[in-house]
mmCIF file of C-alpha atoms and ligand atoms in Angstrom:
data_model
loop_
_atom_site.group_PDB
_atom_site.id
_atom_site.type_symbol
_atom_site.label_atom_id
_atom_site.label_comp_id
_atom_site.label_asym_id
_atom_site.label_seq_id
_atom_site.Cartn_x
_atom_site.Cartn_y
_atom_site.Cartn_z
ATOM 1 C CA MET X 368 -0.075 0.143 -0.017
ATOM 2 C CA TYR X 369 1.084 3.522 -0.499
ATOM 3 C CA ASN X 370 -0.853 6.509 1.117
ATOM 4 C CA GLY X 371 -3.594 3.849 1.931
ATOM 5 C CA GLU X 372 -4.097 2.922 -1.944
ATOM 6 C CA LYS X 373 -3.210 -0.292 -3.346
ATOM 7 C CA VAL X 374 0.077 -0.475 -5.125
ATOM 8 C CA LEU X 375 -0.364 -2.187 -8.728
ATOM 9 C CA ASP X 376 3.103 -3.533 -10.062
ATOM 10 C CA ILE X 377 2.844 -4.524 -13.936
ATOM 11 C CA HIS X 378 6.266 -6.229 -14.180
ATOM 12 C CA GLY X 379 6.528 -9.448 -12.475
ATOM 13 C CA HIS X 380 7.644 -13.059 -13.371
ATOM 14 C CA HIS X 381 6.033 -16.156 -12.192
ATOM 15 C CA SER X 382 7.831 -18.501 -9.733
ATOM 16 C CA THR X 383 7.585 -22.146 -9.952
ATOM 17 C CA PRO X 384 8.413 -25.608 -8.599
ATOM 18 C CA ALA X 385 11.605 -27.250 -9.787
ATOM 19 C CA GLN X 386 9.141 -29.756 -11.440
ATOM 20 C CA PHE X 387 8.195 -26.828 -14.200
ATOM 21 C CA ARG X 388 11.774 -26.518 -14.960
ATOM 22 C CA ALA X 389 12.288 -30.213 -15.080
ATOM 23 C CA TYR X 390 9.459 -30.633 -17.766
ATOM 24 C CA ALA X 391 11.183 -27.821 -19.947
ATOM 25 C CA TYR X 392 14.367 -29.472 -19.792
ATOM 26 C CA ASN X 393 12.489 -32.883 -20.877
ATOM 27 C CA LEU X 394 10.739 -31.003 -23.438
ATOM 28 C CA ILE X 395 13.591 -29.826 -25.023
ATOM 29 C CA ALA X 396 16.072 -32.867 -24.790
ATOM 30 C CA LEU X 397 13.337 -35.222 -26.069
ATOM 31 C CA ARG X 398 11.965 -32.887 -28.631
ATOM 32 C CA THR X 399 8.503 -33.755 -28.224
ATOM 33 C CA PRO X 400 5.758 -33.231 -25.506
ATOM 34 C CA MET X 401 5.318 -36.044 -22.796
ATOM 35 C CA GLY X 402 2.396 -38.104 -21.723
ATOM 36 C CA SER X 403 -0.303 -35.961 -20.666
ATOM 37 C CA GLY X 404 1.965 -32.702 -19.918
ATOM 38 C CA LEU X 405 2.482 -31.008 -16.735
ATOM 39 C CA HIS X 406 0.379 -31.329 -13.688
ATOM 40 C CA ILE X 407 1.827 -29.462 -10.561
ATOM 41 C CA THR X 408 -0.431 -29.718 -7.457
ATOM 42 C CA ASP X 409 -1.966 -26.624 -5.536
ATOM 43 C CA GLU X 410 0.195 -27.913 -2.565
ATOM 44 C CA ALA X 411 3.706 -27.699 -4.761
ATOM 45 C CA MET X 412 2.681 -24.312 -6.301
ATOM 46 C CA GLY X 413 1.822 -23.234 -3.184
ATOM 47 C CA GLU X 414 5.394 -23.839 -1.667
ATOM 48 C CA ALA X 415 7.034 -22.035 -4.620
ATOM 49 C CA MET X 416 5.063 -19.288 -4.178
ATOM 50 C CA THR X 417 5.752 -18.645 -0.426
ATOM 51 C CA ARG X 418 8.973 -16.595 -1.242
ATOM 52 C CA HIS X 419 7.732 -14.400 -3.858
ATOM 53 C CA LEU X 420 4.495 -13.572 -1.894
ATOM 54 C CA LYS X 421 6.831 -12.720 1.035
ATOM 55 C CA ILE X 422 8.873 -10.498 -1.188
ATOM 56 C CA LEU X 423 5.870 -8.873 -2.614
ATOM 57 C CA ASP X 424 4.473 -8.053 1.099
ATOM 58 C CA GLU X 425 7.976 -6.374 1.729
ATOM 59 C CA ARG X 426 8.043 -4.647 -1.290
ATOM 60 C CA SER X 427 4.717 -3.001 -0.481
ATOM 61 C CA VAL X 428 3.096 -4.452 -3.545
ATOM 62 C CA ASP X 429 -0.292 -5.426 -3.390
ATOM 63 C CA VAL X 430 -1.283 -6.898 -7.082
ATOM 64 C CA GLN X 431 1.329 -7.725 -9.558
ATOM 65 C CA PHE X 432 0.642 -8.411 -12.925
ATOM 66 C CA ILE X 433 2.578 -11.927 -13.612
ATOM 67 C CA SER X 434 4.392 -13.173 -17.047
ATOM 68 C CA PRO X 435 6.481 -15.917 -18.009
ATOM 69 C CA ARG X 436 10.059 -15.709 -17.072
ATOM 70 C CA PRO X 437 11.309 -13.933 -20.282
ATOM 71 C CA VAL X 438 14.469 -16.068 -20.725
ATOM 72 C CA ALA X 439 12.342 -19.183 -20.530
ATOM 73 C CA MET X 440 9.859 -18.426 -23.256
ATOM 74 C CA MET X 441 11.941 -20.691 -25.724
ATOM 75 C CA HIS X 442 10.624 -18.656 -28.939
ATOM 76 C CA TRP X 443 13.853 -19.675 -30.638
ATOM 77 C CA GLU X 444 12.615 -23.573 -30.677
ATOM 78 C CA GLN X 445 10.688 -25.189 -33.259
ATOM 79 C CA PRO X 446 7.028 -24.225 -33.386
ATOM 80 C CA ASN X 447 5.406 -27.588 -31.873
ATOM 81 C CA LEU X 448 7.631 -27.267 -28.959
ATOM 82 C CA VAL X 449 6.890 -23.471 -28.612
ATOM 83 C CA GLU X 450 3.054 -24.254 -28.903
ATOM 84 C CA HIS X 451 3.341 -26.816 -26.233
ATOM 85 C CA TRP X 452 5.456 -24.750 -23.873
ATOM 86 C CA THR X 453 3.302 -21.654 -24.284
ATOM 87 C CA ARG X 454 0.131 -23.365 -23.352
ATOM 88 C CA THR X 455 1.852 -25.162 -20.374
ATOM 89 C CA THR X 456 3.389 -21.853 -19.244
ATOM 90 C CA ASN X 457 -0.134 -19.944 -19.430
ATOM 91 C CA ASP X 458 -1.825 -22.678 -17.540
ATOM 92 C CA VAL X 459 0.640 -22.607 -14.721
ATOM 93 C CA ILE X 460 0.499 -18.698 -14.425
ATOM 94 C CA HIS X 461 -3.439 -19.370 -14.641
ATOM 95 C CA GLN X 462 -2.954 -21.662 -11.558
ATOM 96 C CA THR X 463 -0.956 -19.217 -9.625
ATOM 97 C CA CYS X 464 -3.782 -16.777 -10.234
ATOM 98 C CA ARG X 465 -6.763 -18.900 -8.977
ATOM 99 C CA LEU X 466 -4.642 -19.872 -6.021
ATOM 100 C CA HIS X 467 -4.195 -16.314 -5.110
ATOM 101 C CA PRO X 468 -6.952 -14.131 -6.709
ATOM 102 C CA THR X 469 -6.236 -10.876 -4.776
ATOM 103 C CA ARG X 470 -2.414 -11.026 -5.418
ATOM 104 C CA PHE X 471 -1.720 -11.628 -9.090
ATOM 105 C CA ARG X 472 -3.102 -11.065 -12.774
ATOM 106 C CA GLY X 473 -2.164 -13.045 -15.589
ATOM 107 C CA VAL X 474 0.005 -11.880 -18.287
ATOM 108 C CA ALA X 475 0.138 -14.163 -21.132
ATOM 109 C CA GLN X 476 3.186 -15.715 -23.036
ATOM 110 C CA LEU X 477 2.439 -15.926 -26.956
ATOM 111 C CA PRO X 478 3.581 -18.635 -29.093
ATOM 112 C CA GLN X 479 6.155 -16.647 -31.086
ATOM 113 C CA VAL X 480 8.468 -18.355 -33.396
ATOM 114 C CA SER X 481 11.194 -17.439 -35.690
ATOM 115 C CA VAL X 482 10.168 -15.599 -38.809
ATOM 116 C CA SER X 483 11.419 -18.581 -40.766
ATOM 117 C CA TYR X 484 8.655 -20.508 -39.521
ATOM 118 C CA SER X 485 6.249 -18.096 -39.671
ATOM 119 C CA PRO X 486 5.587 -15.072 -41.895
ATOM 120 C CA ASP X 487 3.517 -13.069 -39.618
ATOM 121 C CA THR X 488 2.168 -13.047 -36.035
ATOM 122 C CA SER X 489 -1.326 -14.647 -36.742
ATOM 123 C CA ASN X 490 0.031 -17.803 -35.107
ATOM 124 C CA CYS X 491 -0.060 -16.006 -31.853
ATOM 125 C CA VAL X 492 -3.950 -14.714 -32.115
ATOM 126 C CA GLU X 493 -5.513 -18.099 -30.711
ATOM 127 C CA GLU X 494 -3.413 -18.374 -27.595
ATOM 128 C CA LEU X 495 -3.873 -14.636 -26.772
ATOM 129 C CA GLU X 496 -7.864 -15.066 -27.103
ATOM 130 C CA ARG X 497 -7.486 -18.377 -25.239
ATOM 131 C CA SER X 498 -5.618 -16.803 -22.299
ATOM 132 C CA VAL X 499 -8.081 -13.621 -22.022
ATOM 133 C CA LYS X 500 -11.269 -15.398 -22.567
ATOM 134 C CA GLU X 501 -10.668 -18.798 -20.721
ATOM 135 C CA LEU X 502 -7.749 -18.057 -18.498
ATOM 136 C CA GLY X 503 -9.010 -14.232 -17.499
ATOM 137 C CA PHE X 504 -5.685 -12.883 -18.474
ATOM 138 C CA ILE X 505 -5.407 -8.883 -18.983
ATOM 139 C CA ALA X 506 -2.219 -8.417 -21.048
ATOM 140 C CA ALA X 507 0.060 -10.492 -22.706
ATOM 141 C CA THR X 508 3.935 -10.435 -23.411
ATOM 142 C CA LEU X 509 5.531 -9.461 -26.658
ATOM 143 C CA ASN X 510 9.185 -10.394 -27.460
ATOM 144 C CA PRO X 511 10.309 -8.059 -30.087
ATOM 145 C CA ASP X 512 12.910 -10.943 -31.365
ATOM 146 C CA PRO X 513 11.484 -14.194 -30.660
ATOM 147 C CA ALA X 514 14.511 -15.997 -32.529
ATOM 148 C CA GLY X 515 17.296 -14.225 -30.808
ATOM 149 C CA ASP X 516 19.105 -13.651 -34.348
ATOM 150 C CA ARG X 517 17.848 -9.995 -35.122
ATOM 151 C CA LYS X 518 16.044 -11.326 -38.342
ATOM 152 C CA THR X 519 12.562 -10.623 -36.912
ATOM 153 C CA PRO X 520 10.882 -7.595 -38.628
ATOM 154 C CA GLY X 521 10.617 -4.397 -36.659
ATOM 155 C CA MET X 522 7.683 -3.620 -34.532
ATOM 156 C CA ASN X 523 6.678 -1.355 -37.201
ATOM 157 C CA ASP X 524 6.131 -4.214 -40.014
ATOM 158 C CA PRO X 525 3.037 -5.581 -40.879
ATOM 159 C CA TYR X 526 4.419 -8.873 -39.585
ATOM 160 C CA TRP X 527 3.095 -7.780 -36.256
ATOM 161 C CA PHE X 528 -0.458 -6.464 -37.343
ATOM 162 C CA PRO X 529 -2.591 -9.701 -36.730
ATOM 163 C CA LEU X 530 -0.935 -9.584 -33.165
ATOM 164 C CA TYR X 531 -2.069 -5.502 -32.994
ATOM 165 C CA GLU X 532 -5.327 -6.226 -34.260
ATOM 166 C CA LYS X 533 -6.279 -8.963 -31.996
ATOM 167 C CA ALA X 534 -4.833 -7.096 -28.912
ATOM 168 C CA GLN X 535 -6.839 -3.935 -29.720
ATOM 169 C CA GLU X 536 -9.972 -5.958 -30.331
ATOM 170 C CA LEU X 537 -9.607 -7.823 -26.770
ATOM 171 C CA LYS X 538 -8.259 -4.342 -24.924
ATOM 172 C CA THR X 539 -4.907 -6.219 -23.844
ATOM 173 C CA PRO X 540 -2.088 -4.240 -23.623
ATOM 174 C CA LEU X 541 0.897 -5.731 -25.320
ATOM 175 C CA ILE X 542 3.804 -5.860 -22.690
ATOM 176 C CA VAL X 543 7.287 -5.405 -24.573
ATOM 177 C CA HIS X 544 9.808 -7.686 -22.651
ATOM 178 C CA ALA X 545 12.870 -9.043 -24.637
ATOM 179 C CA SER X 546 14.294 -12.466 -24.178
ATOM 180 C CA ILE X 547 17.837 -13.834 -24.941
ATOM 181 C CA SER X 548 20.039 -13.369 -27.701
ATOM 182 C CA ARG X 549 22.154 -15.804 -29.759
ATOM 183 C CA ASP X 550 24.409 -13.047 -30.693
ATOM 184 C CA PRO X 551 27.795 -14.745 -30.527
ATOM 185 C CA ARG X 552 29.725 -11.378 -29.560
ATOM 186 C CA LEU X 553 27.934 -11.505 -26.268
ATOM 187 C CA ALA X 554 28.976 -14.713 -25.405
ATOM 188 C CA ILE X 555 31.713 -13.341 -22.761
ATOM 189 C CA ILE X 556 29.415 -10.671 -21.114
ATOM 190 C CA PRO X 557 27.837 -12.210 -17.870
ATOM 191 C CA HIS X 558 24.122 -11.837 -17.759
ATOM 192 C CA ASN X 559 24.153 -10.794 -21.633
ATOM 193 C CA TYR X 560 20.174 -11.249 -21.956
ATOM 194 C CA GLN X 561 20.124 -7.975 -19.599
ATOM 195 C CA TYR X 562 22.131 -6.053 -22.390
ATOM 196 C CA ASN X 563 19.724 -7.786 -24.909
ATOM 197 C CA PHE X 564 16.863 -6.244 -22.805
ATOM 198 C CA MET X 565 17.915 -2.955 -23.403
ATOM 199 C CA THR X 566 18.918 -3.281 -27.112
ATOM 200 C CA GLU X 567 15.436 -4.708 -28.168
ATOM 201 C CA GLN X 568 13.644 -2.599 -26.138
ATOM 202 C CA SER X 569 15.159 0.877 -27.473
ATOM 203 C CA LEU X 570 14.838 -0.271 -30.801
ATOM 204 C CA ALA X 571 11.009 -1.283 -30.135
ATOM 205 C CA THR X 572 10.300 2.373 -28.421
ATOM 206 C CA LEU X 573 11.911 3.789 -31.397
ATOM 207 C CA LEU X 574 10.275 2.068 -34.222
ATOM 208 C CA LEU X 575 6.888 2.548 -32.488
ATOM 209 C CA GLU X 576 7.502 6.187 -31.942
ATOM 210 C CA HIS X 577 8.615 6.538 -35.584
ATOM 211 C CA SER X 578 5.989 4.634 -37.469
ATOM 212 C CA ASP X 579 2.070 4.609 -38.255
ATOM 213 C CA VAL X 580 1.155 1.632 -35.937
ATOM 214 C CA PHE X 581 -0.844 3.695 -33.597
ATOM 215 C CA THR X 582 -2.552 5.432 -36.427
ATOM 216 C CA ARG X 583 -3.662 1.926 -37.987
ATOM 217 C CA TYR X 584 -4.690 0.915 -34.314
ATOM 218 C CA PRO X 585 -5.468 3.698 -32.323
ATOM 219 C CA GLU X 586 -6.819 1.665 -29.377
ATOM 220 C CA LEU X 587 -3.735 -0.709 -29.095
ATOM 221 C CA ARG X 588 -1.588 0.022 -25.902
ATOM 222 C CA VAL X 589 1.847 -0.986 -25.579
ATOM 223 C CA ILE X 590 4.171 -0.549 -22.470
ATOM 224 C CA ILE X 591 7.975 -1.057 -22.741
ATOM 225 C CA CYS X 592 9.606 -2.656 -20.046
ATOM 226 C CA HIS X 593 12.785 -1.272 -18.287
ATOM 227 C CA CYS X 594 11.868 2.563 -19.124
ATOM 228 C CA GLY X 595 11.572 1.650 -22.859
ATOM 229 C CA GLY X 596 15.643 1.079 -23.058
ATOM 230 C CA THR X 597 17.903 3.700 -24.009
ATOM 231 C CA LEU X 598 17.361 7.344 -23.299
ATOM 232 C CA SER X 599 18.030 10.195 -25.170
ATOM 233 C CA ARG X 600 21.372 12.242 -24.482
ATOM 234 C CA PHE X 601 20.251 15.126 -26.851
ATOM 235 C CA ILE X 602 18.364 18.071 -25.762
ATOM 236 C CA PRO X 603 15.100 18.579 -27.586
ATOM 237 C CA ARG X 604 14.906 21.216 -30.030
ATOM 238 C CA ALA X 605 12.132 23.401 -30.926
ATOM 239 C CA GLU X 606 9.419 21.287 -32.584
ATOM 240 C CA SER X 607 9.193 23.574 -35.519
ATOM 241 C CA SER X 608 12.487 22.609 -36.615
ATOM 242 C CA GLY X 609 11.155 18.944 -37.103
ATOM 243 C CA ILE X 610 14.827 17.614 -36.698
ATOM 244 C CA ALA X 611 15.698 15.871 -33.426
ATOM 245 C CA GLY X 612 19.202 15.984 -32.139
ATOM 246 C CA GLY X 613 20.640 19.079 -34.527
ATOM 247 C CA GLY X 614 20.011 17.060 -37.442
ATOM 248 C CA GLN X 615 21.282 13.673 -36.377
ATOM 249 C CA VAL X 616 18.945 10.566 -35.285
ATOM 250 C CA GLY X 617 18.787 10.844 -31.618
ATOM 251 C CA ILE X 618 18.221 7.572 -29.453
ATOM 252 C CA GLY X 619 14.619 8.014 -27.789
ATOM 253 C CA SER X 620 14.240 11.410 -29.451
ATOM 254 C CA ARG X 621 10.351 11.921 -29.773
ATOM 255 C CA ALA X 622 10.595 13.947 -33.067
ATOM 256 C CA PRO X 623 8.636 12.199 -36.047
ATOM 257 C CA ALA X 624 10.487 10.710 -38.866
ATOM 258 C CA ALA X 625 10.084 12.852 -41.808
ATOM 259 C CA HIS X 626 7.760 10.766 -43.652
ATOM 260 C CA VAL X 627 5.441 10.257 -40.869
ATOM 261 C CA GLU X 628 3.025 12.812 -39.674
ATOM 262 C CA GLU X 629 3.176 13.838 -36.012
ATOM 263 C CA HIS X 630 0.574 12.140 -33.821
ATOM 264 C CA ASP X 631 -0.125 12.167 -30.333
ATOM 265 C CA TRP X 632 0.496 8.829 -28.699
ATOM 266 C CA SER X 633 -0.013 9.545 -25.143
ATOM 267 C CA ASP X 634 -2.480 6.966 -25.014
ATOM 268 C CA ASN X 635 -0.910 4.249 -26.669
ATOM 269 C CA LEU X 636 2.832 3.992 -25.789
ATOM 270 C CA PHE X 637 3.755 3.672 -22.249
ATOM 271 C CA PHE X 638 7.027 2.524 -19.999
ATOM 272 C CA ASP X 639 7.579 0.815 -16.691
ATOM 273 C CA THR X 640 9.849 2.155 -13.817
ATOM 274 C CA CYS X 641 11.836 -0.925 -13.464
ATOM 275 C CA SER X 642 15.203 0.730 -13.423
ATOM 276 C CA TYR X 643 16.970 0.073 -10.179
ATOM 277 C CA ASP X 644 19.416 3.220 -10.767
ATOM 278 C CA GLN X 645 17.569 6.217 -9.515
ATOM 279 C CA ASP X 646 19.511 8.800 -11.571
ATOM 280 C CA PHE X 647 18.474 6.502 -14.815
ATOM 281 C CA LEU X 648 14.927 6.362 -13.348
ATOM 282 C CA GLU X 649 14.610 10.062 -12.638
ATOM 283 C CA THR X 650 16.112 10.804 -16.326
ATOM 284 C CA ALA X 651 13.454 8.404 -17.682
ATOM 285 C CA LEU X 652 10.430 10.235 -16.036
ATOM 286 C CA LYS X 653 11.638 13.501 -17.153
ATOM 287 C CA GLN X 654 12.196 12.380 -20.859
ATOM 288 C CA ARG X 655 9.235 9.893 -21.054
ATOM 289 C CA GLY X 656 6.969 12.035 -18.836
ATOM 290 C CA VAL X 657 5.233 10.759 -15.455
ATOM 291 C CA ASP X 658 1.957 9.895 -17.474
ATOM 292 C CA GLN X 659 3.822 7.721 -19.745
ATOM 293 C CA MET X 660 5.222 5.519 -17.141
ATOM 294 C CA MET X 661 3.742 2.987 -14.563
ATOM 295 C CA PHE X 662 5.018 1.363 -11.648
ATOM 296 C CA GLY X 663 6.968 -2.003 -12.510
ATOM 297 C CA THR X 664 9.360 -3.914 -10.050
ATOM 298 C CA GLU X 665 10.431 -7.299 -11.602
ATOM 299 C CA ALA X 666 10.632 -8.604 -8.078
ATOM 300 C CA PRO X 667 11.633 -11.290 -7.268
ATOM 301 C CA GLY X 668 14.477 -11.244 -9.940
ATOM 302 C CA SER X 669 17.650 -9.716 -10.697
ATOM 303 C CA GLY X 670 17.433 -6.855 -7.961
ATOM 304 C CA THR X 671 16.424 -8.921 -5.217
ATOM 305 C CA GLY X 672 19.692 -9.919 -3.666
ATOM 306 C CA VAL X 673 21.484 -6.277 -4.413
ATOM 307 C CA LEU X 674 21.401 -3.898 -1.682
ATOM 308 C CA ASN X 675 20.658 -0.270 -2.720
ATOM 309 C CA PRO X 676 22.621 1.759 -0.424
ATOM 310 C CA ASP X 677 20.538 4.912 -0.903
ATOM 311 C CA THR X 678 17.689 3.247 0.638
ATOM 312 C CA GLY X 679 19.301 0.459 2.853
ATOM 313 C CA LYS X 680 16.653 -1.764 1.145
ATOM 314 C CA PRO X 681 16.841 -4.414 -1.799
ATOM 315 C CA ALA X 682 17.148 -2.777 -5.358
ATOM 316 C CA ASP X 683 13.931 -4.007 -6.278
ATOM 317 C CA ASP X 684 12.434 -2.509 -3.318
ATOM 318 C CA MET X 685 11.067 0.510 -5.445
ATOM 319 C CA VAL X 686 8.431 2.142 -3.716
ATOM 320 C CA PRO X 687 10.707 4.015 -1.522
ATOM 321 C CA VAL X 688 12.947 4.850 -4.514
ATOM 322 C CA ILE X 689 9.877 6.585 -6.024
ATOM 323 C CA ASP X 690 9.027 8.171 -2.914
ATOM 324 C CA ARG X 691 11.988 9.841 -2.089
ATOM 325 C CA ILE X 692 12.215 11.410 -5.850
ATOM 326 C CA SER X 693 12.027 14.985 -4.974
ATOM 327 C CA PHE X 694 10.201 16.557 -8.310
ATOM 328 C CA LEU X 695 7.702 13.970 -8.037
ATOM 329 C CA THR X 696 4.234 15.172 -6.718
ATOM 330 C CA ALA X 697 1.642 13.192 -4.646
ATOM 331 C CA ASP X 698 -0.407 13.315 -7.413
ATOM 332 C CA ASP X 699 2.463 11.901 -9.772
ATOM 333 C CA LYS X 700 3.196 9.328 -7.466
ATOM 334 C CA ARG X 701 -0.679 8.276 -7.204
ATOM 335 C CA LYS X 702 -0.643 8.159 -11.198
ATOM 336 C CA LEU X 703 2.610 6.040 -11.001
ATOM 337 C CA PHE X 704 1.648 3.316 -8.559
ATOM 338 C CA ARG X 705 -2.039 3.012 -9.646
ATOM 339 C CA GLU X 706 -4.036 5.401 -11.559
ATOM 340 C CA THR X 707 -2.398 5.028 -15.032
ATOM 341 C CA THR X 708 -2.167 1.225 -14.698
ATOM 342 C CA MET X 709 -5.995 1.182 -13.759
ATOM 343 C CA ARG X 710 -6.459 3.210 -16.849
ATOM 344 C CA VAL X 711 -4.386 1.192 -19.423
ATOM 345 C CA PHE X 712 -5.015 -2.200 -18.383
ATOM 346 C CA ALA X 713 -8.798 -2.033 -19.337
ATOM 347 C CA LEU X 714 -9.355 -5.653 -18.247
ATOM 348 C CA TYR X 715 -8.028 -4.955 -14.813
ATOM 349 C CA GLU X 716 -10.510 -5.059 -11.880
ATOM 350 C CA ASP X 717 -9.614 -4.611 -8.070
HETATM 351 ZN ZN1 ZN P 522 11.378 -8.422 -16.281
#
């Protein structure tokens, strides 16, 4: 709770018992689904969630929107394995939401595959519909580069339009969260998926800002994780110049590309607050605008075991971090912790 109101966290990944990961290992090793599928007892799931719920309580998070672990989505696998694994994962997320209906809402995994297997995202439509209509999910995770080879068309491309159309129809925001990269140059970098998150999410932000996606789908809502990736290093010029960053292409610059008419996408494109560095987060809030951002922690996750020296609390304990940002008003904080999320996630109900 924050000032007597529920805190909504749009960025969480589910916790599962070891049985879930063992099933995934066998699926990949044997190259085929086994038997009648994965069945985790409610008791085993409850044990796996004990730590997760304790951490949410300690982080002052009342309701978390939980999605798959992004590095475990296996979108780079062959389609029959991806389809089976996606349904399995969504069923397990649904089980978690059923066991803790006041604490979690489901965010679907999509059966995304390499562009070499599917010419567009129409293969994701059926599972999105099942997740919303049968499992009660309120959003879906979108991986901008499912094969991890940087050959997927950009998020402005018609490749994505079937998914955008269905997401708009179902009123389900798409949460952009990258997964792994198979770029061999990253092999020596520890936790290189974190680097890939920033690369792919930066590109997603730029391509959506500099395209006509939201003109085609005016009710589509996209939220890009980790503050939307890279921020701008340029000082914005007067809008009348029509050119950002002194005639160069500025990363994250909000000036439209020359061939795209300028539009107001403030009701379409959003970002979460999931940066554990307060300086980075403050700059993101200033550049993106408070109204375009909503609270996200990714707890428990990479920030759980790291102490923030400024707050004396774990890095992913984000309520105290946002609370101490001096330029945010009480109204700003209410929007970040709750109100913008309530508005953007049309299917969410307290
Ligand atoms: Zn995440």
